[in-house]
Tab-separated table of C-alpha atoms in Angstrom:
chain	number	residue	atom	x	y	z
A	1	UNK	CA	64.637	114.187	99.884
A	2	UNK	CA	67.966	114.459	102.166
A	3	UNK	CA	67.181	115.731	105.846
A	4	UNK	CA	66.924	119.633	105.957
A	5	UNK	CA	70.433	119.597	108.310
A	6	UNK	CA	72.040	117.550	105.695
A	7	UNK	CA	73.699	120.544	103.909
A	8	UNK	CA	74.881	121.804	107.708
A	9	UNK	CA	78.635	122.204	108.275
A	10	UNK	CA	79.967	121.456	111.410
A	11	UNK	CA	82.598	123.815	110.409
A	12	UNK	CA	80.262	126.333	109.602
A	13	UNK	CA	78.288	125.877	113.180
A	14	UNK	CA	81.752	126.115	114.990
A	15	UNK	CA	82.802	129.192	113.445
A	16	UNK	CA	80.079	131.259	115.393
A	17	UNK	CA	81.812	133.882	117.447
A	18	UNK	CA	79.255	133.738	120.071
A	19	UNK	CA	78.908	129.484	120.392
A	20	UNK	CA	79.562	128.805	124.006
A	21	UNK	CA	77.907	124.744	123.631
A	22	UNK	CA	77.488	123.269	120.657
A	23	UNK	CA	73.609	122.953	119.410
A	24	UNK	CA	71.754	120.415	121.156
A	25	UNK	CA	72.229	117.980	117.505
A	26	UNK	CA	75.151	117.535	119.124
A	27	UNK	CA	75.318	116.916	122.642
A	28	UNK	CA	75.430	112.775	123.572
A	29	UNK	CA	73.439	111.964	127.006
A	30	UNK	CA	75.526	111.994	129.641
A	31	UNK	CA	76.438	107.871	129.771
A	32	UNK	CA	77.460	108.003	126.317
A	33	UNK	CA	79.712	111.814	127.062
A	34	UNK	CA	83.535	110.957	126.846
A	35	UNK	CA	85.352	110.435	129.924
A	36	UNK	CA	88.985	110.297	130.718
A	37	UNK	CA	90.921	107.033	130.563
A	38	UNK	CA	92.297	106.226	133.690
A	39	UNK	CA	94.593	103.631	132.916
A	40	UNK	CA	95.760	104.855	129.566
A	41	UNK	CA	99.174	105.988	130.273
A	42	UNK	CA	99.830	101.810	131.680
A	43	UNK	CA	99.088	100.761	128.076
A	44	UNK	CA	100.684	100.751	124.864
A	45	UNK	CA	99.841	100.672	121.136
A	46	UNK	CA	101.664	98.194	119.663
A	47	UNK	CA	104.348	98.648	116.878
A	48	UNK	CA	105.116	96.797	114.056
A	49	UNK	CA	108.174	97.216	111.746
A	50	UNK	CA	106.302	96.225	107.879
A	51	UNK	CA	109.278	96.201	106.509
A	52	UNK	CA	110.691	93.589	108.602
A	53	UNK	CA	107.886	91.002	107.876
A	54	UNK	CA	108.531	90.264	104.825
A	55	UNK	CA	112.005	88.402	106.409
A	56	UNK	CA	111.119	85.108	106.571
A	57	UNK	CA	113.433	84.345	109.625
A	58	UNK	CA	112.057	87.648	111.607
A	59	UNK	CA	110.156	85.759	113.638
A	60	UNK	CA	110.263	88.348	116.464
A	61	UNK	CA	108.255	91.453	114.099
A	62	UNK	CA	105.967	87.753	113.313
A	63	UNK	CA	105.531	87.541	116.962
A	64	UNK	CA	104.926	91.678	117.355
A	65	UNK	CA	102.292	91.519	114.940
A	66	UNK	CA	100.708	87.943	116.420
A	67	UNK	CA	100.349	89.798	119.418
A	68	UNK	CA	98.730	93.412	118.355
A	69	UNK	CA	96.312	92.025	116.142
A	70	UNK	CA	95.063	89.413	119.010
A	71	UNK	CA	94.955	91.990	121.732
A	72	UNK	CA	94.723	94.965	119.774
A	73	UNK	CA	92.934	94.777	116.296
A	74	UNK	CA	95.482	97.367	115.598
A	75	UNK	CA	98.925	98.768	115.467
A	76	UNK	CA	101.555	101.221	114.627
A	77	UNK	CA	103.133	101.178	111.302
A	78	UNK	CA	106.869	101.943	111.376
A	79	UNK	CA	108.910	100.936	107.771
A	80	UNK	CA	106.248	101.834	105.421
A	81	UNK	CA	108.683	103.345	103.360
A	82	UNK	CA	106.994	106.989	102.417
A	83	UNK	CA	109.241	109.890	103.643
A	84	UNK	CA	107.806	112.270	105.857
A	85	UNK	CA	107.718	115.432	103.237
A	86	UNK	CA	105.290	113.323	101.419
A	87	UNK	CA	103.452	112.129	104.660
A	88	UNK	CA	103.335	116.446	105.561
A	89	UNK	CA	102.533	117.340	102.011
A	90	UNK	CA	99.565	115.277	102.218
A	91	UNK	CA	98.586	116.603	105.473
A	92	UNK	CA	98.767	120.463	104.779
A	93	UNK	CA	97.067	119.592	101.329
A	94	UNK	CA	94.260	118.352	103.457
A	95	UNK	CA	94.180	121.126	105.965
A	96	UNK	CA	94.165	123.669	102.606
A	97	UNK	CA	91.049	121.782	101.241
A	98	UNK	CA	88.937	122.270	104.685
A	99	UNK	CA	90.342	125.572	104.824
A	100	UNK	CA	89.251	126.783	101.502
A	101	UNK	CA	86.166	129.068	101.331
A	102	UNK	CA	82.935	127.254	101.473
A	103	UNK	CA	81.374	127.553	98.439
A	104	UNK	CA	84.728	126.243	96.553
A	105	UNK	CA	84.271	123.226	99.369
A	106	UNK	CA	80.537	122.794	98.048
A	107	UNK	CA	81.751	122.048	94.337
A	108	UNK	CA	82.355	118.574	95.678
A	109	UNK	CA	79.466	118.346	97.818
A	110	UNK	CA	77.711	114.633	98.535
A	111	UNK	CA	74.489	117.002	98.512
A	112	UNK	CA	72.953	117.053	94.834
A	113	UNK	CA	70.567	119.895	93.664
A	114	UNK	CA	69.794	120.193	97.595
A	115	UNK	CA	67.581	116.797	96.756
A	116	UNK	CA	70.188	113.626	97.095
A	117	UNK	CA	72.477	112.802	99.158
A	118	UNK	CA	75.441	110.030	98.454
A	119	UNK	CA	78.325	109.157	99.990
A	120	UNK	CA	81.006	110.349	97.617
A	121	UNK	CA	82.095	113.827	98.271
A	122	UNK	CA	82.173	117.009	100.919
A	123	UNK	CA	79.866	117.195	103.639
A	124	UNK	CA	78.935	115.350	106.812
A	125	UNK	CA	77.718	111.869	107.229
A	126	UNK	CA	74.519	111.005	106.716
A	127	UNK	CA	71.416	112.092	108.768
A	128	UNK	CA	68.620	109.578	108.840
A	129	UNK	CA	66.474	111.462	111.632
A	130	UNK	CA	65.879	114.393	113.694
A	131	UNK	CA	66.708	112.246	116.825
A	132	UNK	CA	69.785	110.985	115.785
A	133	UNK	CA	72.760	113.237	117.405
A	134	UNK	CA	75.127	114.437	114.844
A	135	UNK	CA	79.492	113.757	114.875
A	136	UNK	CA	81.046	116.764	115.243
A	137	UNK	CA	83.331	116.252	112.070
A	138	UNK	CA	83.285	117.304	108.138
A	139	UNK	CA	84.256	114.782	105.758
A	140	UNK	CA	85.306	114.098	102.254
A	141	UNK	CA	84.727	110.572	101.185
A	142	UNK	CA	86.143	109.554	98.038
A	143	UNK	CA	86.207	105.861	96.118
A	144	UNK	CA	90.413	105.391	95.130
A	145	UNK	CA	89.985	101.642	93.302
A	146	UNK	CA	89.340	100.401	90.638
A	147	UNK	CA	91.026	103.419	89.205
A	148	UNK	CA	88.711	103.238	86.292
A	149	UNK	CA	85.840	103.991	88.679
A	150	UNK	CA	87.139	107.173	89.795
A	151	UNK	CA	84.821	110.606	89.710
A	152	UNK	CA	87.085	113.052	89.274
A	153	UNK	CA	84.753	115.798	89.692
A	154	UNK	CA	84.231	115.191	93.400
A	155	UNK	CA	88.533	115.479	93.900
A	156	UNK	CA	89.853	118.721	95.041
A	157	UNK	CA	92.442	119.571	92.301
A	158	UNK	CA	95.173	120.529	95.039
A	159	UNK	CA	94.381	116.730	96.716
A	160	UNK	CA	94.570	114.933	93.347
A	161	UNK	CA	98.044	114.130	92.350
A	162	UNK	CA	98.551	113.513	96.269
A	163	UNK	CA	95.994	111.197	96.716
A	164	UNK	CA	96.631	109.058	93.589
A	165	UNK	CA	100.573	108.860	94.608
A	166	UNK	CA	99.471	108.290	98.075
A	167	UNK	CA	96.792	105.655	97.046
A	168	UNK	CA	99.702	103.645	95.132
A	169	UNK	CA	102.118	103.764	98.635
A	170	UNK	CA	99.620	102.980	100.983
A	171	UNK	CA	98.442	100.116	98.643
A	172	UNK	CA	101.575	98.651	98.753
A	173	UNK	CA	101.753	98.688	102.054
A	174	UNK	CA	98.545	97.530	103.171
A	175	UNK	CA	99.156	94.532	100.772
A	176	UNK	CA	102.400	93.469	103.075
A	177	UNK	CA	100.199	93.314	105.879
A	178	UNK	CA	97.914	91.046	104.040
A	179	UNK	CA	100.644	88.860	103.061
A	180	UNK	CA	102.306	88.860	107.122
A	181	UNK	CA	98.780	88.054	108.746
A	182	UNK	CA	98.254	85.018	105.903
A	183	UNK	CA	101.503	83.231	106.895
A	184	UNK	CA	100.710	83.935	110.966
A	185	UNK	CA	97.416	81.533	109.940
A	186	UNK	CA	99.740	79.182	108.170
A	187	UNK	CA	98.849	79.703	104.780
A	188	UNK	CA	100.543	81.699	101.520
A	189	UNK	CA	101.005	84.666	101.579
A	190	UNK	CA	98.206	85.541	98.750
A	191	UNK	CA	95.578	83.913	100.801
A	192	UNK	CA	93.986	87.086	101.797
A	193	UNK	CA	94.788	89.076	98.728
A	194	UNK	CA	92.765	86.716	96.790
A	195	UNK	CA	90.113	87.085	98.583
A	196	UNK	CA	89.469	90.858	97.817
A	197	UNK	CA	90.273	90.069	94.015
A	198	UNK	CA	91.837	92.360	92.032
A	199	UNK	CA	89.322	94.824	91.581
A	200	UNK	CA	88.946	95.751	94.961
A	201	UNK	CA	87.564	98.898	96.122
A	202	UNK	CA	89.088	101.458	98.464
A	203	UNK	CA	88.377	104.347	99.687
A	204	UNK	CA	89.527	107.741	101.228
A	205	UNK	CA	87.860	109.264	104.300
A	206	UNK	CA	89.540	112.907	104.838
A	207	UNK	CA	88.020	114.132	108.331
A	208	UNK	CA	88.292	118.061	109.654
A	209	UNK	CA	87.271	118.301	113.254
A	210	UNK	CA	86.860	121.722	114.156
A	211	UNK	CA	87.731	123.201	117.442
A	212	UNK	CA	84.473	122.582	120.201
A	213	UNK	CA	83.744	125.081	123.213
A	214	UNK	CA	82.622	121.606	125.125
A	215	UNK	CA	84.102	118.606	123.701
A	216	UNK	CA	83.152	116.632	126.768
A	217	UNK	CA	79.425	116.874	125.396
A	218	UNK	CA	80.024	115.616	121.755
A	219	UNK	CA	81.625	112.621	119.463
A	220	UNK	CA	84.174	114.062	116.864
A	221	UNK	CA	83.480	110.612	115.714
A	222	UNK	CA	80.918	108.250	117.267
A	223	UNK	CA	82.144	104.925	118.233
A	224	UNK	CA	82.305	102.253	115.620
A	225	UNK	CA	84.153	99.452	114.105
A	226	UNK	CA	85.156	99.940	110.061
A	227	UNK	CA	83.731	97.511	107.678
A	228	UNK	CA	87.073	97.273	105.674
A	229	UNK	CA	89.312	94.183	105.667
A	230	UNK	CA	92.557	96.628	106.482
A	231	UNK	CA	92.196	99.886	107.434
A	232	UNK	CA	95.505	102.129	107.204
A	233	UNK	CA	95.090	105.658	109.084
A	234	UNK	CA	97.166	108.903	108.503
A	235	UNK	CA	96.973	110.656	111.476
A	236	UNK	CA	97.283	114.556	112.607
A	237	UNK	CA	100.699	115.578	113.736
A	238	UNK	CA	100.271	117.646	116.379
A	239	UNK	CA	96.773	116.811	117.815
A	240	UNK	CA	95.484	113.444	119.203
A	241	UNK	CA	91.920	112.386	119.436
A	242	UNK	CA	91.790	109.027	118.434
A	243	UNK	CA	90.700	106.392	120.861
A	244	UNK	CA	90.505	102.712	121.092
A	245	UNK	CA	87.941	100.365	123.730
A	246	UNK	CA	90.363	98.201	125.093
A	247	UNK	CA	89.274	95.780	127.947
A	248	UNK	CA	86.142	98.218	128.508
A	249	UNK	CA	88.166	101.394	128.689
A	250	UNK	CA	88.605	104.027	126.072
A	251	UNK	CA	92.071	104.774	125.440
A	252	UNK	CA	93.897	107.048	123.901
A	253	UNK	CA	96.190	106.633	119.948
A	254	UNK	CA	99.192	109.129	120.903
A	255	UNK	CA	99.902	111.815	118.253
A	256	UNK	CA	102.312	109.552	115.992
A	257	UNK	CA	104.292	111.191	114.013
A	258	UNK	CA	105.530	109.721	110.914
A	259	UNK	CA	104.176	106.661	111.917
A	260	UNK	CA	100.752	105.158	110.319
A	261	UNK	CA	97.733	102.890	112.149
A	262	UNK	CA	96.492	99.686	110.607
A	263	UNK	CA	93.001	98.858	112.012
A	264	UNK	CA	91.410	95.680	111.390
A	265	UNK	CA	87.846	95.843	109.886
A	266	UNK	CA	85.072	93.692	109.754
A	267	UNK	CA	85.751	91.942	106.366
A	268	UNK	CA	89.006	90.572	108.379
A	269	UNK	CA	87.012	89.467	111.147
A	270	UNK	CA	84.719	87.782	108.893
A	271	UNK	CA	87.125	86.174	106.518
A	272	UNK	CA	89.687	84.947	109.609
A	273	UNK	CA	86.801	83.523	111.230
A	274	UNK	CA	87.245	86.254	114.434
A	275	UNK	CA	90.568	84.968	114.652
A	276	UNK	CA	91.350	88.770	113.874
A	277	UNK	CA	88.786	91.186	115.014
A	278	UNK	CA	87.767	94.626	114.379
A	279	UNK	CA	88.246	97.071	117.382
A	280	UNK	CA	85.637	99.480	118.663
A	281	UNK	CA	87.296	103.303	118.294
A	282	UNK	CA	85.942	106.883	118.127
A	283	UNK	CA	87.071	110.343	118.143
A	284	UNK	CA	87.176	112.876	120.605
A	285	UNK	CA	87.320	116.623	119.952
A	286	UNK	CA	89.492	119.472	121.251
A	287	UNK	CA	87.881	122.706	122.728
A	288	UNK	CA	91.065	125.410	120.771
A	289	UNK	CA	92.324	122.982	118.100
A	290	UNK	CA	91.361	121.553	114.714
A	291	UNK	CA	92.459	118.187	114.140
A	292	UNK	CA	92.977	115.919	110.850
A	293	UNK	CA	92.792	112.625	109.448
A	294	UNK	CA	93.431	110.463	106.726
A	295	UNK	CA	91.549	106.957	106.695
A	296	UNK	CA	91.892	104.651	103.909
A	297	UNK	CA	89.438	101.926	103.570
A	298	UNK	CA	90.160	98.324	101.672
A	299	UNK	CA	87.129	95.952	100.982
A	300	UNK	CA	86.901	93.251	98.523
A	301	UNK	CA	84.962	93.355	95.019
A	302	UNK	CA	81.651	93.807	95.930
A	303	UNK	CA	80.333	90.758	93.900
A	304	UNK	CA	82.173	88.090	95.986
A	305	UNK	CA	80.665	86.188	98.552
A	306	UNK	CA	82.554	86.433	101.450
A	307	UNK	CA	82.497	84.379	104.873
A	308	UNK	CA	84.807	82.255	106.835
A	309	UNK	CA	87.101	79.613	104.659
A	310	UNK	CA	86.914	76.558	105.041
A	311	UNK	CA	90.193	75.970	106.050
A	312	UNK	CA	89.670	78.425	109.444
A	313	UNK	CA	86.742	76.384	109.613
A	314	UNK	CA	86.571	73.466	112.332
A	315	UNK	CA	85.308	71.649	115.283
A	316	UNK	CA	87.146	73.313	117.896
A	317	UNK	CA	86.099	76.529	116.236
A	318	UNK	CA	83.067	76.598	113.839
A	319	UNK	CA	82.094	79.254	111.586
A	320	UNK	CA	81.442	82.628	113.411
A	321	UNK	CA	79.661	84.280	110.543
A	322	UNK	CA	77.225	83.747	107.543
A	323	UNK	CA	78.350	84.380	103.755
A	324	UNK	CA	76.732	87.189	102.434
A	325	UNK	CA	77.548	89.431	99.639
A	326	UNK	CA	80.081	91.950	99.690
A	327	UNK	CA	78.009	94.382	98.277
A	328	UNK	CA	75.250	93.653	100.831
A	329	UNK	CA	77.748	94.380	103.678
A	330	UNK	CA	78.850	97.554	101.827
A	331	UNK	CA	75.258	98.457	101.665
A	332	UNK	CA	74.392	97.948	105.245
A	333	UNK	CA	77.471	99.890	106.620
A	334	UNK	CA	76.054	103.028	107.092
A	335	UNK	CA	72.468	102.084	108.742
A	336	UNK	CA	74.874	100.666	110.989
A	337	UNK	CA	76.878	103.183	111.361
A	338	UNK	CA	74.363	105.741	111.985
A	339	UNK	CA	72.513	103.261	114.774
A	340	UNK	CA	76.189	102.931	116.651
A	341	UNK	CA	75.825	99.072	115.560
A	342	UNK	CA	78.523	96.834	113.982
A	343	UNK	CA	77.465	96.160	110.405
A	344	UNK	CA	78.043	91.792	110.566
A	345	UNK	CA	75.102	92.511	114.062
A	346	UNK	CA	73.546	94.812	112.142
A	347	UNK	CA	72.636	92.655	109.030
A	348	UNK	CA	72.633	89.790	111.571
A	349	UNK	CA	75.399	87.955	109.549
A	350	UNK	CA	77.250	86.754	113.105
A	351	UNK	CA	75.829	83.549	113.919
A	352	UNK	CA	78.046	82.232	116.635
A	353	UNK	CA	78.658	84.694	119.324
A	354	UNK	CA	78.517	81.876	121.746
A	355	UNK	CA	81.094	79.908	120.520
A	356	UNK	CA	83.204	83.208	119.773
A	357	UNK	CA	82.626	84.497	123.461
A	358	UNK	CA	83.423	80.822	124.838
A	359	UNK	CA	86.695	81.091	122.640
A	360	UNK	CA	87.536	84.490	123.455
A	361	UNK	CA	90.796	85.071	125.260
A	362	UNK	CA	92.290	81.712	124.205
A	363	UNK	CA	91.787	81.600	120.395
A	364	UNK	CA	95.393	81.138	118.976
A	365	UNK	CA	96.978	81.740	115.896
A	366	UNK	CA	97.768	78.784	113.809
A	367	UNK	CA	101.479	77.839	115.257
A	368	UNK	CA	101.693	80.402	117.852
């Protein structure tokens, strides 16, 4: 049986004329409330032309992207080639969807017959007890690749054409970035395509975040760290929200445009041996506006093993992680995810933290 708030739309609870707080599901205690970011207007999000790193003699976007994913674990996307009527068409298509009436919304649902819950389709994330506090989101999670693996019936016809044209660009351009951050390690360019094979899954994650009367109480999205090799975000226009932990502070992803975010996942961590690693980000709400998001998630097929290669693999820095199966990390992501944990500490697949913590801050790129 799902939990008896499983079917509960944050949407639904926000539309209440007379909500002044949100319900106490909700509300974090107060050392986990969001604060503002002092220091956020001294620091900027890194940008990286894609389109230039293909150049072999750019060695200065090389250098950009060096730098963002070793003190970042993410950056801006500029050059990814889709035009911004596409990028809006996809946007409004999105807000349409969340704006439709509910029980049109509930033909996709991820709750079955009111008895089973799965991850595929409309809803919220999943609730695994009355004591855990609940993300003040909606969600529509949908699996992308392999194509043949597609159910249909949980796609919104007005998202479908969109999302499979929009699945085909952003695949492209997520497999550039493969390609640039396998030659900054000094290896060919397929080295980390190979390693997802060519059935690799991905995944949409299309997130509504409804107005809150006090977002300083709640988590739009609690704070986590994807366990993706690449994840490439589509982000609202006109509202921000997003926030990255950056030398222990919380700082704020301006509203970009027609610009995209690449955020490293897990599966990168684990497969670069922590020279790459997955950043810690979460969402914050707005108390008058609704914000959107498009997140699209790349893991590898979930029968490989995956874990450090052996050529990241050496005295001066010795395997970081276990192999495990794909699938079993895939598995374990949202216990994880619902406990706040990281999924590698979760399943207890890290297995040098000392060494990693001893090389932190001076861990180099291969020729940097």
């Amino acid at each position: 049986m799902v939990h008896q708030d499983q079917g509960k739309l944050v949407q639904v609870v926000a539309a209440d004329v007379g909500l002044v707080a949100p319900p106490s599901r909700y509300v974090l205690s107060k050392e986990n409330r969001p604060t503002t970011v002092a220091q956020q207007a001294k620091l900027v999000i890194p940008i990286v032309d894609v389109s230039r790193l293909a150049m072999p003699d750019d060695v200065e976007e090389a250098a950009k992207l060096r730098s963002a994913l070793q003190s970042w674990g993410l950056f801006v996307v500029t050059g990814h080639g889709m035009s911004k009527e596409f990028l809006d068409e996809i946007l409004e298509a999105t807000r349409k969807f969340f704006h439709l009436p509910l029980e049109e919304k509930q033909k996709c649902s991820n709750v079955i017959d009111g008895v089973k819950f799965q991850n595929e389709g409309y809803g919220i994330d999943r609730i695994d007890s009355d004591e855990q506090i609940l993300d003040w989101c909606d969600r529509l999670w949908l699996q992308l690749q392999p194509e043949d693996e597609r159910r249909l019936q949980f796609w919104p016809q007005n998202l479908r054409h969109l999302l499979h044209e929009y699945t085909l660009e952003s695949g492209r351009v997520t497999m550039d970035v493969l390609k640039a951050m396998a030659k900054l390690l000094n290896q060919e360019e397929g080295f980390f395509i190979n390693m997802v094979g060519e059935r690799f899954k991905s995944y949409s994650r299309f997130t509504y975040y409804p107005p809150c009367p006090r977002p300083d109480l709640v988590n739009g999205l609690k704070p986590h760290t994807d366990n993706s090799v690449i994840t490439l975000l589509l982000m609202d226009k006109d509202v921000s929200g997003l926030q990255v932990l950056k030398d222990g502070h919380w700082v704020d992803v301006p509203v970009l445009g027609n610009d995209l975010l690449v955020v490293v996942g897990e599966g990168m961590e684990i497969v670069s041996n922590a020279i790459f690693k997955a950043p810690w980000h979460r969402v914050v709400t707005s108390a008058n506006k609704e914000r959107l998001s498009l997140a699209m998630f790349y893991q590898p097929e979930p029968e490989r093993i995956i874990g450090p290669p052996g050529v990241l693999v050496h005295e001066k820095r010795p395997a970081m992680f276990k192999k495990c199966l794909v699938q079993t990390l895939a598995d374990g992501y949202w216990d994880a995810f619902a406990a706040g944990d990281r999924t590698v500490d979760f399943l207890n697949v890290r297995i040098n933290a000392e060494a990693d913590a001893e090389l932190e801050g001076r861990a180099v790129v291969a020729n940097n």
